[in-house]
Amino acid sequence: MEISGWIRHWANWSPSKTALRFEGTEISYRELEDRVARLAGVLSRSGTTRGDRVAYLGPNCPELVEALFACARLGAIFVPLNARMPPAELRVFVRQSTPRTFLAEHSLLETARASAPELAGKVVTFSAGAGFAEPAAAESSPVQAKADPSAVVLILFTSGTTGTPKGAVMTHAALAANAVGTALALGMNASDEILTFTPMFHIAGLNLLTTPALFLGATVTVHRRFDPGSVLRDIQDIPATLLLVPPPMTRQLAAHPTWARTDLAGLRVVMTGGTTVTERSIQCFVDRGVPIVQGYGMTETGTSVSMVPIHDTPSKTLTAGKPTLGSELRVVDGSGRDVAPGRHGEIAVRGPSMMQGYWQNSDATDQAIRSGWLHTGDLGFIDEEGYLHVVDRIKEIIIVGVSNVSPADLEAILAESPDIEAAAVVGRPDEKLGEVPVVFVVPAPGRSPSREQVLSLFEGRLAPYKHPREVIFLDALPRTSVGKPEKETLRALARRCPDRLLTPLAAQPTSPR
């Protein structure tokens, strides 16, 4: 079925069951179905029809979920945008997707109008948690589903301020396949309580646990943003059974004053991933006896296409696991041939949750998808037991002379140091060697490691050519909205900084992407 049928089914099957919680408000499946139907009516009467794009600009809230399923019911295409971006950046995404209608939270109305002046008369506003303000909404009649499972329902953009943005196109069938594969891998069912606090304009926040939970008739508690204290309170008080916590957030939870006294007994499993997963980043949950598993995926794959089986934790958590149901993984060389187990190559993926292609970008689609396989641009290997190991992004490999250096190798060593709160490694152009590694370090609270102390961490651990040539201290790493270090910003900073920089620098503003 098309995905809004999930909500209709649960509204009939368990109408009083809570579908969504948000800031003290509970919305049952019956209420969610009514809200989806009303919004579909509003969109239909505004002229939105099959294949039209509907842009969304707002925080994590029930209205985002309503908008996705209302678009699905109409056969329209939902395009969630990053509310942290200024109009100048958003215009790039608006021009690419050419939405028919713009849904905007009241506080972002002017941003929406500036981003899409041509849609000034077709901006439907809402207040997060309070619903859409369109006067006709209360009178809207339900709209019968027109979409089919092969129709496009979602466009998620994969890049922002650097390069040309690419919109990954997802069908109803792809979202359903992802829901099934994720639910089976994690043993999810209707009794699960999900916490969602990572951004739902991103594939992980939307598709890793939220849409699978609604497919199953489970309950999702939506947080407007990540706040460690609020998350820990809901983990204990609901109690939550499943949540996604990227590595930077695990450390923030563990550092919160209430961590030690928070009851985690309700948690069945915690998902992590999205950036390098180190032993240090998962130890806080391991020490508390909570299973924590890593998954591997990207926007183009519809989220995780591999996952560590729950019964394997914690011994295998530092791998990216095994393929989920329906997903296939290969590691290939430059000619597209499979490499032997343990050998490094590019990770290629095939499966039913994968994107259809990039929106109106056939060249990029043909480059990424070859003979049905998505070539991810990630370097990795599959071990003798069939577990995937992700090494690094191929484009982030630093070529020192004629030798490849993976930033992840250096970052893993930095992550072991109690003097370092966070670190990232990038390449900087060098006249003699082509590129050299540069380390960015955020000291741990109360610690002040010197440049020489940081450089000494690599002695006897890595070949000399892999050692960083410089250390730059920051107050915080610039990060993307899902917690990944913003390496383009760091590369630019590395190019500007003089050699043998010893004085700390304030971090650049966190990228809004």
XYZ file of C-alpha atoms in Angstrom:
513
model
C 0.000 0.000 0.000
C 0.987 3.642 -0.254
C 2.379 4.721 3.092
C -0.555 6.826 4.355
C -2.413 3.518 4.445
C -0.325 2.660 7.511
C -1.990 5.462 9.466
C -5.457 4.609 8.165
C -4.975 0.976 9.187
C -3.901 1.734 12.746
C -6.637 4.355 13.108
C -9.090 1.533 12.447
C -7.230 -1.261 14.254
C -6.165 0.579 17.427
C -7.716 4.064 17.235
C -6.972 5.119 20.818
C -3.332 4.034 20.720
C -0.914 6.951 21.011
C 0.894 7.538 17.736
C 2.855 10.682 18.603
C 3.861 12.593 21.714
C 5.177 16.129 21.579
C 5.831 18.529 24.438
C 3.082 17.174 26.684
C 0.526 16.498 23.934
C -0.513 13.022 22.825
C -1.989 12.291 19.406
C -3.791 8.988 18.896
C -3.746 7.092 15.615
C -7.382 8.126 15.060
C -6.441 11.766 15.600
C -3.367 11.450 13.406
C -5.503 9.980 10.613
C -7.957 12.890 10.918
C -5.129 15.432 10.805
C -3.529 13.752 7.776
C -6.881 13.725 5.969
C -7.575 17.376 6.753
C -4.138 18.516 5.589
C -4.487 16.447 2.411
C -7.742 18.305 1.779
C -6.084 21.681 2.347
C -3.276 20.811 -0.046
C -5.680 19.464 -2.641
C -7.810 22.614 -2.620
C -4.676 24.756 -2.908
C -3.996 23.048 -6.234
C -1.472 20.442 -5.071
C -1.858 17.233 -6.997
C -0.046 14.048 -7.992
C 3.691 14.602 -8.528
C 3.736 18.144 -7.108
C 6.403 18.919 -4.524
C 5.465 20.248 -1.075
C 8.302 21.932 0.838
C 8.381 21.877 4.641
C 10.282 24.327 6.828
C 9.989 23.743 10.550
C 11.332 21.848 13.547
C 10.816 18.254 14.572
C 7.109 18.151 15.455
C 3.899 16.246 14.641
C 3.193 18.554 11.694
C 6.209 17.181 9.834
C 4.812 13.663 10.175
C 1.327 14.816 9.118
C 2.788 16.525 6.068
C 4.659 13.423 4.918
C 1.546 11.250 5.070
C -0.761 13.927 3.627
C 1.553 14.228 0.621
C 1.567 10.444 0.328
C -2.232 10.370 0.255
C -2.353 12.916 -2.564
C 0.423 11.342 -4.574
C 2.470 14.492 -3.947
C 6.162 14.556 -3.002
C 7.310 15.727 0.432
C 10.504 17.856 0.564
C 11.621 18.612 4.153
C 14.167 21.434 4.363
C 16.726 22.368 6.979
C 15.209 25.067 9.181
C 18.673 26.218 10.274
C 19.528 27.508 6.820
C 19.177 31.173 5.820
C 17.071 32.054 2.761
C 20.090 32.331 0.458
C 20.957 28.672 1.041
C 17.365 27.466 1.003
C 16.797 29.068 -2.391
C 19.167 26.511 -3.929
C 16.956 23.660 -2.721
C 13.744 25.442 -3.655
C 14.984 26.071 -7.192
C 15.888 22.413 -7.560
C 12.635 20.971 -6.225
C 10.223 23.710 -7.504
C 7.558 23.114 -4.840
C 3.902 23.849 -5.539
C 3.196 24.602 -1.878
C 5.313 25.646 1.104
C 4.480 24.535 4.662
C 6.198 26.807 7.189
C 6.224 27.153 10.962
C 5.014 30.632 12.019
C 8.441 31.691 13.271
C 9.946 30.784 9.887
C 7.324 32.410 7.689
C 9.562 35.257 6.561
C 12.389 32.815 5.855
C 10.024 30.738 3.732
C 8.803 33.785 1.793
C 12.353 34.990 1.182
C 13.399 31.496 0.080
C 10.520 31.137 -2.373
C 9.095 34.559 -3.259
C 7.232 33.001 -6.167
C 5.162 30.999 -3.637
C 4.171 33.960 -1.463
C 0.473 33.131 -1.862
C 0.914 29.407 -1.305
C 2.577 29.273 2.092
C 0.527 27.309 4.634
C 1.589 28.093 8.195
C 1.453 26.107 11.422
C 2.517 26.282 15.045
C 4.635 23.331 16.151
C 2.357 20.970 18.062
C -0.759 23.127 17.575
C -1.541 22.274 13.964
C -1.921 24.076 10.670
C -3.410 27.542 10.709
C -5.123 27.369 7.324
C -8.728 28.468 8.047
C -10.186 25.933 5.650
C -8.425 23.054 7.363
C -11.296 22.347 9.760
C -13.720 22.025 6.835
C -11.533 19.894 4.621
C -13.004 16.629 3.501
C -10.874 13.479 3.493
C -9.015 12.755 0.276
C -8.939 9.257 -1.111
C -5.452 7.857 -1.662
C -4.331 8.183 -5.271
C -0.723 7.100 -5.064
C 0.693 3.676 -5.844
C 3.669 1.996 -4.182
C 6.005 2.768 -7.085
C 5.244 6.513 -6.957
C 7.752 9.007 -5.566
C 6.798 10.288 -2.095
C 9.949 11.886 -0.659
C 12.966 13.928 -1.737
C 15.799 14.311 0.772
C 18.751 16.467 -0.171
C 22.214 15.098 0.450
C 24.408 18.195 0.339
C 24.212 21.828 1.217
C 26.631 24.732 0.982
C 29.346 22.903 -0.965
C 28.848 21.550 -4.458
C 25.503 21.076 -6.171
C 22.744 19.741 -3.908
C 21.377 16.350 -4.928
C 17.876 15.230 -4.014
C 17.575 11.511 -3.291
C 14.206 10.323 -4.631
C 12.320 7.776 -2.498
C 9.200 5.816 -3.410
C 6.447 4.476 -1.165
C 7.839 0.985 -1.776
C 11.325 2.042 -0.657
C 10.007 3.478 2.625
C 7.993 0.305 3.206
C 11.016 -1.905 2.498
C 13.092 0.136 4.919
C 10.390 -0.167 7.584
C 10.256 -3.948 7.225
C 14.031 -4.427 7.185
C 14.594 -2.156 10.181
C 11.744 -3.654 12.190
C 12.989 -7.207 11.654
C 16.610 -6.312 12.440
C 15.671 -4.640 15.722
C 12.767 -6.886 16.686
C 10.403 -3.897 16.710
C 6.679 -4.227 17.386
C 3.626 -2.119 18.252
C 4.510 -2.009 21.948
C 7.773 -0.166 21.343
C 8.298 3.396 22.570
C 10.575 5.352 20.235
C 12.380 8.617 20.998
C 13.180 10.811 17.990
C 15.415 13.815 18.614
C 17.719 13.808 15.583
C 16.453 16.043 12.734
C 13.679 14.524 10.644
C 14.695 16.502 7.565
C 17.566 14.004 7.554
C 17.214 10.338 6.582
C 18.285 8.995 9.992
C 15.797 10.988 12.057
C 12.932 10.255 9.686
C 13.571 6.751 8.424
C 15.706 4.854 10.892
C 13.123 4.507 13.648
C 10.263 6.984 13.118
C 8.622 5.667 9.949
C 9.212 1.994 10.890
C 7.492 2.700 14.234
C 4.446 4.201 12.506
C 4.382 1.292 10.054
C 4.096 -1.025 13.067
C 1.595 1.018 15.086
C 4.144 1.881 17.795
C 4.466 5.209 19.631
C 6.976 7.928 18.760
C 7.894 10.703 21.182
C 9.210 13.605 19.115
C 11.674 16.112 20.547
C 11.971 19.497 18.870
C 15.745 19.268 19.262
C 18.366 17.293 21.155
C 18.511 18.216 24.824
C 20.349 15.653 26.991
C 18.290 16.313 30.126
C 14.962 15.968 28.313
C 16.094 12.812 26.541
C 17.235 11.185 29.781
C 13.958 12.128 31.465
C 11.918 10.462 28.717
C 14.169 7.402 28.626
C 13.247 6.839 32.258
C 9.700 8.143 32.549
C 8.028 6.816 29.396
C 10.096 4.495 29.493
C 11.675 4.477 26.018
C 12.592 1.154 24.427
C 14.476 2.275 21.302
C 16.403 5.353 20.271
C 19.029 6.534 17.823
C 22.046 8.255 19.417
C 24.906 9.355 17.116
C 28.348 9.153 18.821
C 28.646 12.847 19.771
C 25.293 12.608 21.548
C 26.225 9.485 23.517
C 29.023 11.451 25.135
C 26.710 14.365 25.926
C 24.214 12.018 27.568
C 26.925 10.350 29.646
C 28.283 13.743 30.739
C 24.885 14.999 31.934
C 24.476 15.302 35.733
C 21.434 12.993 35.739
C 23.038 10.187 33.691
C 24.165 8.054 36.632
C 20.766 8.082 38.324
C 18.647 7.690 35.176
C 16.907 4.314 35.027
C 17.754 2.731 31.660
C 15.994 -0.559 32.351
C 13.352 0.014 29.678
C 15.833 0.346 26.816
C 15.911 -2.758 24.635
C 18.528 -1.411 22.269
C 20.231 1.825 21.240
C 21.168 2.499 17.616
C 24.283 4.492 16.744
C 26.196 5.423 13.604
C 26.339 8.248 11.087
C 29.956 9.011 11.906
C 32.940 7.076 13.283
C 31.861 4.843 16.158
C 34.615 4.341 18.723
C 34.750 2.163 21.805
C 34.749 5.319 23.889
C 31.517 6.553 22.289
C 29.557 3.406 23.165
C 31.146 2.475 26.500
C 28.653 4.494 28.543
C 25.795 2.235 27.394
C 27.868 -0.957 27.527
C 28.791 -0.203 31.144
C 25.099 0.189 31.979
C 24.198 -3.135 30.336
C 22.234 -1.598 27.449
C 22.724 -3.241 24.035
C 24.027 -0.691 21.527
C 24.356 -1.556 17.849
C 25.864 0.201 14.865
C 24.212 0.434 11.480
C 25.470 1.565 8.089
C 23.538 3.558 5.551
C 23.182 6.911 3.864
C 20.476 9.109 2.405
C 20.661 7.265 -0.908
C 20.123 3.853 0.707
C 16.975 4.871 2.597
C 18.875 4.490 5.902
C 20.586 1.400 7.356
C 21.290 -1.409 4.913
C 23.466 -3.220 7.435
C 23.238 -3.583 11.177
C 24.921 -5.458 13.990
C 22.590 -8.231 15.173
C 21.394 -7.434 18.688
C 22.615 -10.765 20.072
C 26.155 -9.948 18.903
C 26.611 -6.874 21.066
C 28.907 -5.610 22.385
C 31.585 -7.716 20.726
C 30.739 -6.648 17.167
C 29.363 -3.152 17.767
C 32.447 -1.480 16.321
C 31.680 -3.111 12.960
C 28.827 -1.974 10.702
C 27.189 -5.384 10.940
C 25.576 -7.588 8.317
C 23.058 -6.775 5.572
C 19.458 -6.216 6.657
C 16.720 -8.263 4.995
C 16.638 -7.574 1.245
C 19.870 -5.570 1.224
C 23.015 -6.718 -0.559
C 26.541 -5.435 0.032
C 29.714 -5.740 -2.023
C 33.200 -4.300 -1.757
C 34.691 -3.622 -5.180
C 37.905 -2.379 -6.748
C 38.256 0.468 -9.235
C 37.068 -1.795 -12.057
C 33.944 -2.853 -10.195
C 35.216 -6.352 -9.370
C 34.641 -7.900 -5.947
C 37.695 -7.892 -3.706
C 38.654 -10.690 -1.343
C 37.486 -10.678 2.301
C 39.614 -8.316 4.340
C 40.709 -6.279 1.303
C 39.746 -2.621 1.089
C 37.538 -1.273 -1.683
C 34.456 0.804 -2.377
C 31.223 -0.284 -0.683
C 28.404 -0.938 -3.174
C 24.789 -1.515 -2.146
C 21.665 -2.945 -3.755
C 18.225 -3.355 -2.218
C 14.542 -2.361 -2.192
C 14.976 0.580 0.206
C 17.429 2.333 -2.116
C 16.670 5.645 -3.814
C 15.239 5.694 -7.313
C 17.888 8.237 -8.301
C 18.704 11.924 -7.901
C 15.940 14.402 -8.635
C 16.294 15.722 -12.192
C 19.995 14.812 -12.265
C 20.495 11.881 -14.583
C 24.259 12.370 -14.825
C 24.732 12.083 -11.045
C 22.315 9.135 -10.969
C 24.218 7.267 -13.671
C 27.489 7.930 -11.886
C 26.168 6.641 -8.553
C 24.023 3.699 -9.701
C 25.715 1.280 -12.061
C 24.114 -2.006 -13.114
C 21.651 -1.634 -10.252
C 24.340 -1.147 -7.597
C 24.722 2.110 -5.679
C 28.410 2.991 -5.405
C 28.589 4.745 -2.055
C 31.965 6.470 -2.188
C 32.812 4.812 1.141
C 35.964 2.767 1.635
C 35.533 -0.456 3.573
C 35.965 -4.206 3.728
C 33.997 -7.323 4.637
C 35.709 -9.659 7.070
C 35.782 -13.466 7.011
C 32.623 -13.626 9.162
C 30.646 -11.390 6.818
C 30.721 -8.198 8.912
C 31.101 -4.887 7.126
C 33.801 -2.472 8.284
C 33.613 1.135 7.095
C 37.049 2.720 6.868
C 36.438 6.223 5.522
C 35.006 8.298 2.708
C 37.127 7.672 -0.373
C 37.249 11.382 -1.146
C 38.567 12.085 2.361
C 41.582 9.804 1.995
C 44.733 11.924 2.350
C 47.411 11.138 -0.234
C 50.818 11.754 1.331
C 53.356 11.435 -1.470
C 52.048 8.284 -3.147
C 50.612 6.697 0.024
C 46.998 6.723 1.199
C 46.254 7.836 4.750
C 42.821 7.323 6.249
C 41.732 10.074 8.676
C 39.764 7.424 10.564
C 43.001 5.660 11.559
C 44.286 8.813 13.222
C 40.905 9.716 14.714
C 40.652 6.296 16.368
C 43.916 6.931 18.235
C 42.864 10.433 19.256
C 39.569 9.063 20.573
C 41.463 6.931 23.114
C 43.079 9.921 24.836
C 41.398 11.105 28.069
C 42.836 14.567 27.330
C 40.745 14.910 24.156
C 37.006 15.510 24.081
C 36.682 15.423 20.284
C 38.977 15.390 17.272
C 38.961 15.321 13.500
C 41.642 14.920 10.833
C 41.746 16.484 7.372
C 44.303 16.903 4.622
C 46.088 20.154 3.863
C 47.938 20.890 0.606
C 51.712 20.572 0.880
C 54.292 21.632 -1.717
C 56.553 18.622 -1.200
C 54.139 15.809 -0.380
C 50.942 16.898 -2.091
C 48.929 16.600 1.157
C 49.659 16.172 4.851
C 47.338 15.291 7.751
C 46.261 18.060 10.125
C 44.594 17.332 13.466
C 41.851 19.428 15.059
C 41.488 18.838 18.786
C 38.914 19.876 21.377
C 40.532 19.367 24.814
C 38.541 17.494 27.449
C 37.158 19.649 30.288
C 39.951 20.546 32.699
C 42.660 19.262 30.335
C 45.112 21.245 28.210
C 47.250 18.892 26.096
C 50.113 20.465 24.200
C 50.830 20.073 20.506
C 53.758 17.797 21.321
C 51.608 15.594 23.575
C 49.025 15.141 20.839
C 51.649 14.286 18.233
C 53.277 11.785 20.598
C 50.069 9.700 20.612
C 50.970 8.370 17.180
C 54.507 7.272 17.999
C 54.833 3.535 17.543
C 51.153 3.262 16.553
C 51.206 4.349 12.914
C 53.830 4.531 10.188
C 55.647 7.884 10.289
C 54.222 9.048 6.945
C 50.741 8.843 8.479
C 51.571 11.112 11.394
C 49.895 14.540 11.440
C 52.074 17.519 10.678
C 50.092 20.014 12.711
C 47.659 20.297 15.630
C 44.999 23.003 15.808
C 43.059 23.453 19.023
C 39.380 24.440 18.924
C 36.710 25.146 21.514
C 34.311 22.875 19.587
C 34.280 21.043 16.285
C 31.999 22.478 13.627
C 29.409 19.774 12.992
C 26.568 19.020 10.636
C 23.026 18.777 11.941
C 23.465 15.046 12.581
C 26.732 15.362 14.467
C 29.318 14.657 11.786
C 32.426 16.873 11.788
C 32.043 19.488 9.040
C 35.221 18.652 7.197
C 34.911 21.230 4.430
C 34.980 23.941 7.099
C 37.968 22.283 8.760
C 39.853 21.981 5.470
C 39.345 25.667 4.811
C 40.564 26.504 8.318
C 43.593 24.215 7.926
C 44.583 26.004 4.727
C 44.397 29.403 6.446
C 46.318 28.482 9.593
C 50.115 28.884 9.701
C 52.418 25.993 10.440
C 53.139 25.128 14.074
C 50.003 26.805 15.343
C 50.081 26.584 19.113
C 47.397 29.010 20.290
C 43.774 27.820 20.569
C 41.225 29.080 18.045
C 37.488 29.491 18.575
C 35.511 27.010 16.491
C 33.898 28.138 13.282
C 30.075 28.292 13.381
C 28.459 24.883 13.144
C 27.349 24.209 9.595
C 23.593 24.365 9.165
C 23.577 21.441 6.768
